[in-house]
mmCIF file of C-alpha atoms and ligand atoms in Angstrom:
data_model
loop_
_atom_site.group_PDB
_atom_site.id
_atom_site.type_symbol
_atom_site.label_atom_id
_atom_site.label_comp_id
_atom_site.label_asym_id
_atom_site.label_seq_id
_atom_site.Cartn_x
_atom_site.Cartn_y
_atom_site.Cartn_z
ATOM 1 C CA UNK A 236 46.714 67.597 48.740
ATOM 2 C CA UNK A 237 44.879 65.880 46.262
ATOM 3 C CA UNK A 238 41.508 63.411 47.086
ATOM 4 C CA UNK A 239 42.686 59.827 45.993
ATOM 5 C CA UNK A 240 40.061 56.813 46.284
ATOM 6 C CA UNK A 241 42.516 54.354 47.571
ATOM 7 C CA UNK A 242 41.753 50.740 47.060
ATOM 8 C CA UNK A 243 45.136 49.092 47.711
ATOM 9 C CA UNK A 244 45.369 46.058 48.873
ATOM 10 C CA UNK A 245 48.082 46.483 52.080
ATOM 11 C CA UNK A 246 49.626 48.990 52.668
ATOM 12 C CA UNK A 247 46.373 50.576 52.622
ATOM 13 C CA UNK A 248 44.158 53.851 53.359
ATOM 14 C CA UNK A 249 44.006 53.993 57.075
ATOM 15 C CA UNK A 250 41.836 57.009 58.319
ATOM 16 C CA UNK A 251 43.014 60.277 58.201
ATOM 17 C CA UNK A 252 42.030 60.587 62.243
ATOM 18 C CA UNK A 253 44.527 58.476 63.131
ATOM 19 C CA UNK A 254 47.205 59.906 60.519
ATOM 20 C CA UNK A 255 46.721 62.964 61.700
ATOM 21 C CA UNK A 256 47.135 62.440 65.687
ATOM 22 C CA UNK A 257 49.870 60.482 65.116
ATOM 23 C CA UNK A 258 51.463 63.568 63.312
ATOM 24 C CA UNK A 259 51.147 65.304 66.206
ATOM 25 C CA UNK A 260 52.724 62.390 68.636
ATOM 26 C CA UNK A 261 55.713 62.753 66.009
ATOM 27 C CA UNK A 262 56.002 66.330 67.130
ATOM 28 C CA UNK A 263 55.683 65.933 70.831
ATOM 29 C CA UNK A 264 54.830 63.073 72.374
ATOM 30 C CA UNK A 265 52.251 63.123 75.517
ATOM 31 C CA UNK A 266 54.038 66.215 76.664
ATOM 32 C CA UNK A 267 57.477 64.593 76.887
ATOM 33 C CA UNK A 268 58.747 67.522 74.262
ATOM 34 C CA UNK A 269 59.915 64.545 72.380
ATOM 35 C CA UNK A 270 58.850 62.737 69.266
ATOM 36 C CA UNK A 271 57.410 59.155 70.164
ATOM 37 C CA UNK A 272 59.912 57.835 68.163
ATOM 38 C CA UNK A 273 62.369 59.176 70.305
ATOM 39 C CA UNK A 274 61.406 58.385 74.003
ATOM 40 C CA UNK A 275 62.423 55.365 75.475
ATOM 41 C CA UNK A 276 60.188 52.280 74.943
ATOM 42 C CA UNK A 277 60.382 51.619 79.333
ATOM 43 C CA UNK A 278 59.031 55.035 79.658
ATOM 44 C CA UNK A 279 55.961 55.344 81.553
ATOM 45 C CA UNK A 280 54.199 57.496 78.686
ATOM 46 C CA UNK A 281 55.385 54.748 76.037
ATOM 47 C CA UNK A 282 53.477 51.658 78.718
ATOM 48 C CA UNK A 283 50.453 53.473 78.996
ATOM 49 C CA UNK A 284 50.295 53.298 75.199
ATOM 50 C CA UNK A 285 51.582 49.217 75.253
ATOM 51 C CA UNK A 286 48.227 48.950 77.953
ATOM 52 C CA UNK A 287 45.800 51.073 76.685
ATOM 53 C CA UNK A 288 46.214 49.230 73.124
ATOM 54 C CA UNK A 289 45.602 45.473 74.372
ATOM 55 C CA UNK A 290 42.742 47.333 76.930
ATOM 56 C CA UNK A 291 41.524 48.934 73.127
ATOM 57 C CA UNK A 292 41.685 45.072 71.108
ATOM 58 C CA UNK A 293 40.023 43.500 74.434
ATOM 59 C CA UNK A 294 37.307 45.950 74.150
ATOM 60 C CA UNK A 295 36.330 46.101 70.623
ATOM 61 C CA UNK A 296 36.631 42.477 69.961
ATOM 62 C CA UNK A 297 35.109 41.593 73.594
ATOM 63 C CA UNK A 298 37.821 39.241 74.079
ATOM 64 C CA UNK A 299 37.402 36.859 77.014
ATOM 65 C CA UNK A 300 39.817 36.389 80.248
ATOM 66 C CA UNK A 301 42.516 34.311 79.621
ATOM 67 C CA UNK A 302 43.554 35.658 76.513
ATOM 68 C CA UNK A 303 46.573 37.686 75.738
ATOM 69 C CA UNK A 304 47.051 40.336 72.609
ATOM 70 C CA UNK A 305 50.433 40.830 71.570
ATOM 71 C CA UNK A 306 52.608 43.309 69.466
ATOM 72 C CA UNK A 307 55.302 41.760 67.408
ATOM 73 C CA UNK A 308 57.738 42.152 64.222
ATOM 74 C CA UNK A 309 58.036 39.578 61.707
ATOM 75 C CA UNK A 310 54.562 39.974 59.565
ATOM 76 C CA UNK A 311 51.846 37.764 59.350
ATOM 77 C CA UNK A 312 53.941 35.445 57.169
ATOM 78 C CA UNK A 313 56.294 34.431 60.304
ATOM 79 C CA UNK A 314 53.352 33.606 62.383
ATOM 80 C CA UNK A 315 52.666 30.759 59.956
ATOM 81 C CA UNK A 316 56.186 29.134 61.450
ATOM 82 C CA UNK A 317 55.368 30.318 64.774
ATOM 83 C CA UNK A 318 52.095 29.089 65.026
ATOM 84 C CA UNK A 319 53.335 25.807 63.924
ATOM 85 C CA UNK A 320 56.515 25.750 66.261
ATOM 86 C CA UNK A 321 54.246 26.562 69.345
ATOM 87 C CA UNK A 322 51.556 24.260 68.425
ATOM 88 C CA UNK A 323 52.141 21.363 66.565
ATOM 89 C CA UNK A 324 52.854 17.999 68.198
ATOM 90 C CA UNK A 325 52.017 15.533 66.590
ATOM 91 C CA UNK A 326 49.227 16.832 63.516
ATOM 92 C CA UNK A 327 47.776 19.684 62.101
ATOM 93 C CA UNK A 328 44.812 20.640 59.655
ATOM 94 C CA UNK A 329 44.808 23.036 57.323
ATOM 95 C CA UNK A 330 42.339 24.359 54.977
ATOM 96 C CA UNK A 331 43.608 26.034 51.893
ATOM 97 C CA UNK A 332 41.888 28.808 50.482
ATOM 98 C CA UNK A 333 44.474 30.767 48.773
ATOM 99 C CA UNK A 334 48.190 31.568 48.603
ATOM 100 C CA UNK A 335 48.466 32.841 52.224
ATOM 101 C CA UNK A 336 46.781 29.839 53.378
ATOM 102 C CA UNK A 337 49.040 27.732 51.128
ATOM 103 C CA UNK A 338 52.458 28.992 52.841
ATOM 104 C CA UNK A 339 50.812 28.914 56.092
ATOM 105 C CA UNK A 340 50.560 25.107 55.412
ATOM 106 C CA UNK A 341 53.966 24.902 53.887
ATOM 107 C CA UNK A 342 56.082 26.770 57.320
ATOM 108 C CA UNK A 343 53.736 23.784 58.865
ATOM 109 C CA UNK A 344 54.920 21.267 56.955
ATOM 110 C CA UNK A 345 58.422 22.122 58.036
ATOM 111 C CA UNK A 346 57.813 21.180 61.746
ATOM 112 C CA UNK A 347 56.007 18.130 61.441
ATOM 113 C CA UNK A 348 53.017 16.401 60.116
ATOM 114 C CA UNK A 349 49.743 18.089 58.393
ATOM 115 C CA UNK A 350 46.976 16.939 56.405
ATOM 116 C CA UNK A 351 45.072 19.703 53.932
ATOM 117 C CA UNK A 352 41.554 19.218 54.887
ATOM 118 C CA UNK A 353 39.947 21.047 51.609
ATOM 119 C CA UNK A 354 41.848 23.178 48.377
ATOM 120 C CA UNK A 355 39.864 25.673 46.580
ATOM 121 C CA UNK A 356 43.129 25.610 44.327
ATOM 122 C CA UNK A 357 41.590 23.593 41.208
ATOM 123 C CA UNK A 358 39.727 26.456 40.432
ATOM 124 C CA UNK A 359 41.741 28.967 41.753
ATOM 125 C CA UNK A 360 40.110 29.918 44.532
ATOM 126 C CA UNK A 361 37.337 31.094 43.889
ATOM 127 C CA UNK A 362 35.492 30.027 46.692
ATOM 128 C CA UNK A 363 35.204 28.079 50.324
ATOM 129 C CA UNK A 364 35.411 24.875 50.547
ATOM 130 C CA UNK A 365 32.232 23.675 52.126
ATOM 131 C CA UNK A 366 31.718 19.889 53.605
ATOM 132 C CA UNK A 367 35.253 19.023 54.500
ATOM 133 C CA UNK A 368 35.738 17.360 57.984
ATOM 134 C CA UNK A 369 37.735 18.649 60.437
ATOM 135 C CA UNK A 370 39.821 16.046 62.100
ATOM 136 C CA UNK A 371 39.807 15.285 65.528
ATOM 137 C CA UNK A 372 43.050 13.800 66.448
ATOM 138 C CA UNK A 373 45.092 17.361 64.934
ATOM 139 C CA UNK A 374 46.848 19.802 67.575
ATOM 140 C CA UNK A 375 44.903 22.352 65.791
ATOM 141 C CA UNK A 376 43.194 23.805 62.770
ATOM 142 C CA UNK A 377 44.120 26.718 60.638
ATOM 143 C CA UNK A 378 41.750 28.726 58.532
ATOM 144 C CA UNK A 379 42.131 32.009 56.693
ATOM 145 C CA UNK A 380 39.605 33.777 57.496
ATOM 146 C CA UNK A 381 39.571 36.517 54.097
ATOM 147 C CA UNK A 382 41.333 35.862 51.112
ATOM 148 C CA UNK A 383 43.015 38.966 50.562
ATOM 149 C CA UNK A 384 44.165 38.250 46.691
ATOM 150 C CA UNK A 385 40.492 36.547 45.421
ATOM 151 C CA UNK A 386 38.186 38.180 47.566
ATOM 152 C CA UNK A 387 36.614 35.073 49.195
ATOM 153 C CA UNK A 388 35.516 35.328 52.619
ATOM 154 C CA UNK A 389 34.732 33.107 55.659
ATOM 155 C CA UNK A 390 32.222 35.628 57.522
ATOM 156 C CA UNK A 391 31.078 33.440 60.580
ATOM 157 C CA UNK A 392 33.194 32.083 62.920
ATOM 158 C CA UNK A 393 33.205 28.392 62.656
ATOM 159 C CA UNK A 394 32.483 25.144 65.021
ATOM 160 C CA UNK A 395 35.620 22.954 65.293
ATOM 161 C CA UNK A 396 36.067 20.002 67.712
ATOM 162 C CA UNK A 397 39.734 21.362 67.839
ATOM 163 C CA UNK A 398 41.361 24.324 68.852
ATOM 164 C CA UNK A 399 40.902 26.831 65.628
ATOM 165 C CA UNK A 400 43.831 29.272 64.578
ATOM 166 C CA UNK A 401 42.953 32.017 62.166
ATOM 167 C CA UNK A 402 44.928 34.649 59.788
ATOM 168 C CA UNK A 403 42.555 36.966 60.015
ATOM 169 C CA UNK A 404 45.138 39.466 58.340
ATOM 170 C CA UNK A 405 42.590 41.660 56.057
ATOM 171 C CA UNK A 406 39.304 41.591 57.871
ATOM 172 C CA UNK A 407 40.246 41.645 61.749
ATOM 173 C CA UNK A 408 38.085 44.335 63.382
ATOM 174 C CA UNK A 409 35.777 44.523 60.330
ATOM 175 C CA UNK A 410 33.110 42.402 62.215
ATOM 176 C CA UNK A 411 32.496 40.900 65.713
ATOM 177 C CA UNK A 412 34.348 38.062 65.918
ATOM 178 C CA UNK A 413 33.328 35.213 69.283
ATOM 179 C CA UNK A 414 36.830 34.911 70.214
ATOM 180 C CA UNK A 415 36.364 31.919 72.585
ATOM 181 C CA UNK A 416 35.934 30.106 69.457
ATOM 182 C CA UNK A 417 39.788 30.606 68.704
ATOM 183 C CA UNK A 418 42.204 29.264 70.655
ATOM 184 C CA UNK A 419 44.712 32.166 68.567
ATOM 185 C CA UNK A 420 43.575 34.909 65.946
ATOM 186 C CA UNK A 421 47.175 36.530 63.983
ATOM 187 C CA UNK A 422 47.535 38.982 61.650
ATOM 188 C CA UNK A 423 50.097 41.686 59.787
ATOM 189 C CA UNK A 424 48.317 45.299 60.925
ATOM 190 C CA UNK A 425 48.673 46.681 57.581
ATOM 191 C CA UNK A 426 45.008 45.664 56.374
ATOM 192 C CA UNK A 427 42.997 47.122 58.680
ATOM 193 C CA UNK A 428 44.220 48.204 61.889
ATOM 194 C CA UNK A 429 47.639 50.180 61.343
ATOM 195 C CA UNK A 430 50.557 50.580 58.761
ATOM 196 C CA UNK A 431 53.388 47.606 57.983
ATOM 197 C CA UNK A 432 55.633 46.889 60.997
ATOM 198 C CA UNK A 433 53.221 45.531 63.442
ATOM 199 C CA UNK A 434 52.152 42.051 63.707
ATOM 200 C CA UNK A 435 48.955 41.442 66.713
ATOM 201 C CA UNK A 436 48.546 37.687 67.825
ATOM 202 C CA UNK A 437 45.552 37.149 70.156
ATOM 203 C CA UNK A 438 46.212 34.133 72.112
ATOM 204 C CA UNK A 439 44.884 31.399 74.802
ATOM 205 C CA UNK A 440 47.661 31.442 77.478
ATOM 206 C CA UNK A 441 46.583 27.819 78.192
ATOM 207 C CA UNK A 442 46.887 26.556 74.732
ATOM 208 C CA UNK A 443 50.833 27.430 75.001
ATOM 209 C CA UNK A 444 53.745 24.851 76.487
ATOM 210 C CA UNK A 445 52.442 21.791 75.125
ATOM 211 C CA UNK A 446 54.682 21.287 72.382
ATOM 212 C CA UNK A 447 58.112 19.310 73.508
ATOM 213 C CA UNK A 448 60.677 20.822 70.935
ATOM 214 C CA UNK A 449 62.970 23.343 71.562
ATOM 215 C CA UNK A 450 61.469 27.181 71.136
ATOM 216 C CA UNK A 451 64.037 29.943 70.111
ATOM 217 C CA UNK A 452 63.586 32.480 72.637
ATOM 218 C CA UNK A 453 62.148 35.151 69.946
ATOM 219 C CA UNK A 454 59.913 32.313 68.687
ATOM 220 C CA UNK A 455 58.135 31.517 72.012
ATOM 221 C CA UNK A 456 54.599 33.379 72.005
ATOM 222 C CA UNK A 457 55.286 33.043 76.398
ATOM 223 C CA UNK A 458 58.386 34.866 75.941
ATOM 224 C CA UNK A 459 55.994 37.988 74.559
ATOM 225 C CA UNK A 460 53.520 37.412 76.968
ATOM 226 C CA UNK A 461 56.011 37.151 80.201
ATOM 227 C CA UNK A 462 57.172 40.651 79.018
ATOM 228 C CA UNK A 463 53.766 42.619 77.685
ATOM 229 C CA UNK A 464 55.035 42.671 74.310
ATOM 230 C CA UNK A 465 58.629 44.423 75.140
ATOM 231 C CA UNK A 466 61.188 41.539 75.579
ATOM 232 C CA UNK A 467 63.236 43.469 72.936
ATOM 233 C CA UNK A 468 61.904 46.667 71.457
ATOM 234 C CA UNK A 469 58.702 46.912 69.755
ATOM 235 C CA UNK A 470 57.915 48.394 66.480
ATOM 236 C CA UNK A 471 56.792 51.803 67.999
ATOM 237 C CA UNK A 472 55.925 54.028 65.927
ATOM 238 C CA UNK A 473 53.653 50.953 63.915
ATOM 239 C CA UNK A 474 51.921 50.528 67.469
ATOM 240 C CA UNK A 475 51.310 54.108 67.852
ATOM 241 C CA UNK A 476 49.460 54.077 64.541
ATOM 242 C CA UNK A 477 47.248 51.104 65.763
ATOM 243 C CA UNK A 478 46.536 52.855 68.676
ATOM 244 C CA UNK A 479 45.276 55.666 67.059
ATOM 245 C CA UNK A 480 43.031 53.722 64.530
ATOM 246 C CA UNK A 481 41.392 51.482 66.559
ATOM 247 C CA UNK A 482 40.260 55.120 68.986
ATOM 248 C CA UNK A 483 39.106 56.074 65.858
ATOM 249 C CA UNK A 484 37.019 52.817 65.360
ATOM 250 C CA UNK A 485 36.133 52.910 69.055
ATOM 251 C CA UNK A 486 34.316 56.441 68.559
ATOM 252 C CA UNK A 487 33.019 55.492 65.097
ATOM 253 C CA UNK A 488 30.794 53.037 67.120
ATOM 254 C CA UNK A 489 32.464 49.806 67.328
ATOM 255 C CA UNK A 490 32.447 46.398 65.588
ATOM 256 C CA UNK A 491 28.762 46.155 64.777
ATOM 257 C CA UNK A 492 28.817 49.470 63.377
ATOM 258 C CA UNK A 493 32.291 49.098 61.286
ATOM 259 C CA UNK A 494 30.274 45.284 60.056
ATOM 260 C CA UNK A 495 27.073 47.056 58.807
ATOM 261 C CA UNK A 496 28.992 50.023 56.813
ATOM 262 C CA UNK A 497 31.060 47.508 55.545
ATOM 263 C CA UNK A 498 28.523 45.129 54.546
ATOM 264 C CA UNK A 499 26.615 48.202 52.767
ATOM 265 C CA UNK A 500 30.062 49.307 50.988
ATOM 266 C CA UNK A 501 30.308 46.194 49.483
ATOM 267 C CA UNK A 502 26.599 45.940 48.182
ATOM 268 C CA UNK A 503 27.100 48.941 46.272
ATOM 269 C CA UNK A 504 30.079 47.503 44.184
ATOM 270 C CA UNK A 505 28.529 44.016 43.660
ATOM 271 C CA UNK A 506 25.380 45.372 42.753
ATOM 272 C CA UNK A 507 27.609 46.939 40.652
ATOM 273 C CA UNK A 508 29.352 44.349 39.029
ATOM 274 C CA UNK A 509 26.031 42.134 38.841
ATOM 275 C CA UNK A 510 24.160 44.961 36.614
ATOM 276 C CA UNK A 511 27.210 46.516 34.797
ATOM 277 C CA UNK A 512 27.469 43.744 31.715
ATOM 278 C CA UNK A 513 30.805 44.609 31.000
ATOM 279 C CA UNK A 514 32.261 43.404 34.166
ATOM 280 C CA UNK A 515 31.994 40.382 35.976
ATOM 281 C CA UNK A 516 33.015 38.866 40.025
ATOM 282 C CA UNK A 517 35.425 36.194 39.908
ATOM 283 C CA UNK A 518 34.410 35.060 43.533
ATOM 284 C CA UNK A 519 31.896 32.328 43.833
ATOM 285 C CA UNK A 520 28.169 34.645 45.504
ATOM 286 C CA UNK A 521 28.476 32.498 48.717
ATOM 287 C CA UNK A 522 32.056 33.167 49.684
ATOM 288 C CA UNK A 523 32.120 37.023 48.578
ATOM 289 C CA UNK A 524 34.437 39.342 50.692
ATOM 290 C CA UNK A 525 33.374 42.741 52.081
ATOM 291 C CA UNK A 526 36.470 43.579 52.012
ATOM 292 C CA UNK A 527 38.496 42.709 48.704
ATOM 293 C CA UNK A 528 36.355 42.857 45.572
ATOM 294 C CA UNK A 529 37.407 40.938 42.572
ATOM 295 C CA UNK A 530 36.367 41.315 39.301
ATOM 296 C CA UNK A 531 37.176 41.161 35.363
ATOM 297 C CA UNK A 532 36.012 42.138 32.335
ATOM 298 C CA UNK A 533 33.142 40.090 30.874
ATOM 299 C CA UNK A 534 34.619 37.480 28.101
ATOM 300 C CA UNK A 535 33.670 40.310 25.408
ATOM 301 C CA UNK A 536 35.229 43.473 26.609
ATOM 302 C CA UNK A 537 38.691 41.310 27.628
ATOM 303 C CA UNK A 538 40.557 44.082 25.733
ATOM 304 C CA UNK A 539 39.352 47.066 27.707
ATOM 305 C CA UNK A 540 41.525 45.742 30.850
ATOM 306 C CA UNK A 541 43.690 48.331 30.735
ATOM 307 C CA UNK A 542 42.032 51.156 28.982
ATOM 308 C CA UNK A 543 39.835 50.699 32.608
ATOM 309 C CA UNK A 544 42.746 51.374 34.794
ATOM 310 C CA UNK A 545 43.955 54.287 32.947
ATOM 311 C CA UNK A 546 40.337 55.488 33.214
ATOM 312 C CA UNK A 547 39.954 54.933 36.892
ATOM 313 C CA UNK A 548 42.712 56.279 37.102
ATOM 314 C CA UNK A 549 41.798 59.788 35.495
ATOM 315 C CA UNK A 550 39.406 59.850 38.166
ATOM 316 C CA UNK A 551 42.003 59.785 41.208
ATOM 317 C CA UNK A 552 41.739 55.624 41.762
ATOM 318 C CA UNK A 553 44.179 53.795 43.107
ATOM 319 C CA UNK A 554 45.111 50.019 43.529
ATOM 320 C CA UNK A 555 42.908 48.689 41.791
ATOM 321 C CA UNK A 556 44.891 46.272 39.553
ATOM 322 C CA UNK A 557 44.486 42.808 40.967
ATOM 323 C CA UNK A 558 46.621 40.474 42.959
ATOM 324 C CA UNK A 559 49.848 39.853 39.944
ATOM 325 C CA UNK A 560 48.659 36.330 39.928
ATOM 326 C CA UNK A 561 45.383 36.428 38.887
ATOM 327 C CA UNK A 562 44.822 39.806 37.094
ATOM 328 C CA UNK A 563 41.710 42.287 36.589
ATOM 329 C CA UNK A 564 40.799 44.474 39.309
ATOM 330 C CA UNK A 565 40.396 43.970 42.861
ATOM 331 C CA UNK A 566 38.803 46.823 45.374
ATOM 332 C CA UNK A 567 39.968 46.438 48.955
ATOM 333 C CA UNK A 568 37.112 48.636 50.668
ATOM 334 C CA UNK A 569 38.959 48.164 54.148
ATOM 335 C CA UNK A 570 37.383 50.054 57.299
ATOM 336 C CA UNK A 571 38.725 53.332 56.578
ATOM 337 C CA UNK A 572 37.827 53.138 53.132
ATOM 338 C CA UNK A 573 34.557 56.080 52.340
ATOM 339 C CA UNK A 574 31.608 54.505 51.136
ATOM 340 C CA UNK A 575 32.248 58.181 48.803
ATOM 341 C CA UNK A 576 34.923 55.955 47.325
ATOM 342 C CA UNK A 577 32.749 53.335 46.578
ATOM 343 C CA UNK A 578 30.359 54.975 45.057
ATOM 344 C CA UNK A 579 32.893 56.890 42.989
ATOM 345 C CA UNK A 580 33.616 53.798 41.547
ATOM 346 C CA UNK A 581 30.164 52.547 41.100
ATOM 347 C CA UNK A 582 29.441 55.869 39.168
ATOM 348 C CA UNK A 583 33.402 55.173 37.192
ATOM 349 C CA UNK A 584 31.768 51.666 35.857
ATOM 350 C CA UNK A 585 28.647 52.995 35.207
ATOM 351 C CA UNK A 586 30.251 55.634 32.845
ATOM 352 C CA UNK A 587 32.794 53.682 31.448
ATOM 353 C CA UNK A 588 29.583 51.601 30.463
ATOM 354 C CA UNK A 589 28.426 54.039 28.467
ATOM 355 C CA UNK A 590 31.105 55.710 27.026
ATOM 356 C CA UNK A 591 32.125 51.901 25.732
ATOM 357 C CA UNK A 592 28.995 49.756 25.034
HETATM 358 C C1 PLP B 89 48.749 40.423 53.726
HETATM 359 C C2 PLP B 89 48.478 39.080 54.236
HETATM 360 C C3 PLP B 89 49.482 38.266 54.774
HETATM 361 C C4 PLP B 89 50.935 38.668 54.795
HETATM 362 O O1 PLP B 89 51.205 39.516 55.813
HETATM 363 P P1 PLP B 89 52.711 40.032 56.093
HETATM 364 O O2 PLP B 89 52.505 40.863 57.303
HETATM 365 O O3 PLP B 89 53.150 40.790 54.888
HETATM 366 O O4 PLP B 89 53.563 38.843 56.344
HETATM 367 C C5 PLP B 89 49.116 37.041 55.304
HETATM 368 N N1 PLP B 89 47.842 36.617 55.278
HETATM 369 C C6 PLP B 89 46.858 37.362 54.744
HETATM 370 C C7 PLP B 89 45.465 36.854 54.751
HETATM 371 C C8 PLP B 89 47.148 38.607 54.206
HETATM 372 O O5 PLP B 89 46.169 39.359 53.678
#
């Protein structure tokens, strides 16, 4: 098989660990001389994956009692009606730091009344809004916490007066996070913890039945919680996959350890991207993301877009076109991403440089 550096943005590389075992729980699953995506989901092999996976998420993210994880379908992008549905009475805040944070505010909008606290849209955002006031008479407020398509980044967890919900999508379980400072933390797996298909929502059970409208059975986060994640059948095979990665991240060393390779992974390409005068970050310094990378040409090599790519992608690199709405080149260096494929990249610019300056 050939050695790709795979910067995609989601789907994404997920480490080759977990590919691997699951391979092998495709073949025969915890001695059952089935595949796992054959057993039945009430099997008792199949629950002692549903409990050791919320025992893994409580462990590396040190979540506190009274918290629930759950496994569900639907993406990331039907929490933002869910989240809504189950929480909003009577207002909600939203800041808006890029498109996901934009339809997260829009599902809102569609179940009652929200105010947009700060929009980084006027110069599209490229950075966090800073100084904005959080109100205190909202049900709740919703941040995105990484900005998946223009690499901005909200790396410490916040103070609000009211309960804080967070799409932390692409950078869950890249750094400690103080849950207790969330009242719910969402996200699609298919950044950094698993492949597309599974959909983990950390909640406060006592932030739930507050709201007075009518919740869809499906919709209901207690429906999930009453029945560990299996009221209908859960997207196994996605779970198994999550499982397998976050034993990988558990032996790797944990959060702290995963934050301080990451951290150093993105150093190397912004130092990078600083030095190298052809190229130039589109995020604002302060708001940089570890994990997505955004860049362009500088004004003066704006033709050489492409000729890039194609040389990149002589060298076995992948996904590194950016987001379709905002162009040039974006490097998601999620967990299982090698610092080797970082500094492939560093050394691809670097020649590139040379070979056109
Ligand atoms: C990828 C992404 C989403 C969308 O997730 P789906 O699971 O595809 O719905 C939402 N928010 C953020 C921050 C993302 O990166």
């Amino acid at each position: 098989m050939k050695q790709i550096h795979n910067f995609n943005a989601g789907p994404c590389v997920l480490p080759k660990e977990a590919i691997n075992a699951t391979i092998e729980h495709l073949k025969d699953f915890a001695g059952t001389g089935m595949s796992v995506i054959e057993v039945s989901h009430r099997s008792k092999e199949w629950e002692a994956v549903m409990k050791e996976t919320e025992a893994l998420w409580k462990e590396l993210l040190q979540i506190p009692d009274g918290y629930r994880v759950l496994f569900l379908g639907g993406g990331a992008s039907l929490q933002f009606l869910m989240v809504a549905m189950n929480f909003l009475e009577k207002k909600a805040a939203y800041l808006e730091t890029g498109v996901w944070a934009k339809k997260a505010l829009k599902e809102a909008k569609g179940i009652g009344e929200v105010v947009c606290v700060a929009s980084s849209a006027d110069t599209v955002y490229n950075y966090i809004p800073k100084n904005y006031k959080i109100p205190t008479d909202v049900d709740y407020f919703h941040i995105t916490t990484n900005n998946t398509i223009y690499g901005t980044e909200i790396r410490k967890d916040i103070d609000s007066p009211v309960p804080l919900i967070a799409d932390m999508s692409s950078d869950i379980m890249s750094r400690p996070v103080d849950v207790s400072k969330y009242a719910m933390i969402y996200g699609g797996a298919q950044k950094n913890v698993g492949p597309a298909g599974v959909t983990f929502v950390i909640v406060k059970e006592d932030m739930l039945g507050k709201v007075t409208r009518y919740l869809p059975t499906m919709l209901n986060y207690k429906t999930h919680i009453e029945n560990d994640s299996m009221f209908n059948t859960p997207p196994v095979f996605s779970i198994m996959v999550m499982n397998e990665t976050l034993k990988w991240l558990k032996n790797l060393g944990g959060l702290e350890v995963m934050n301080k390779m990451n951290v150093e992974k993105a150093a190397l390409l912004y130092d990078e991207i600083d030095r190298n005068s052809m190229f130039v970050g589109t995020a604002e310094k302060d708001s940089r993301s570890i994990m997505n990378v955004c860049f362009v040409m500088s004004e003066q090599y704006k033709d050489k877009e492409a000729d890039f790519l194609a040389f990149a992608r002589e060298k076995n690199m992948v996904g590194l076109k950016g987001h379709r709405s905002v162009g040039g080149f974006r490097a998601s260096l999620y967990n299982a991403c090698p610092k080797e494929s970082v500094l492939a990249l560093v050394a691809c610019m670097q020649e590139f440089e040379k070979l056109n300056k």
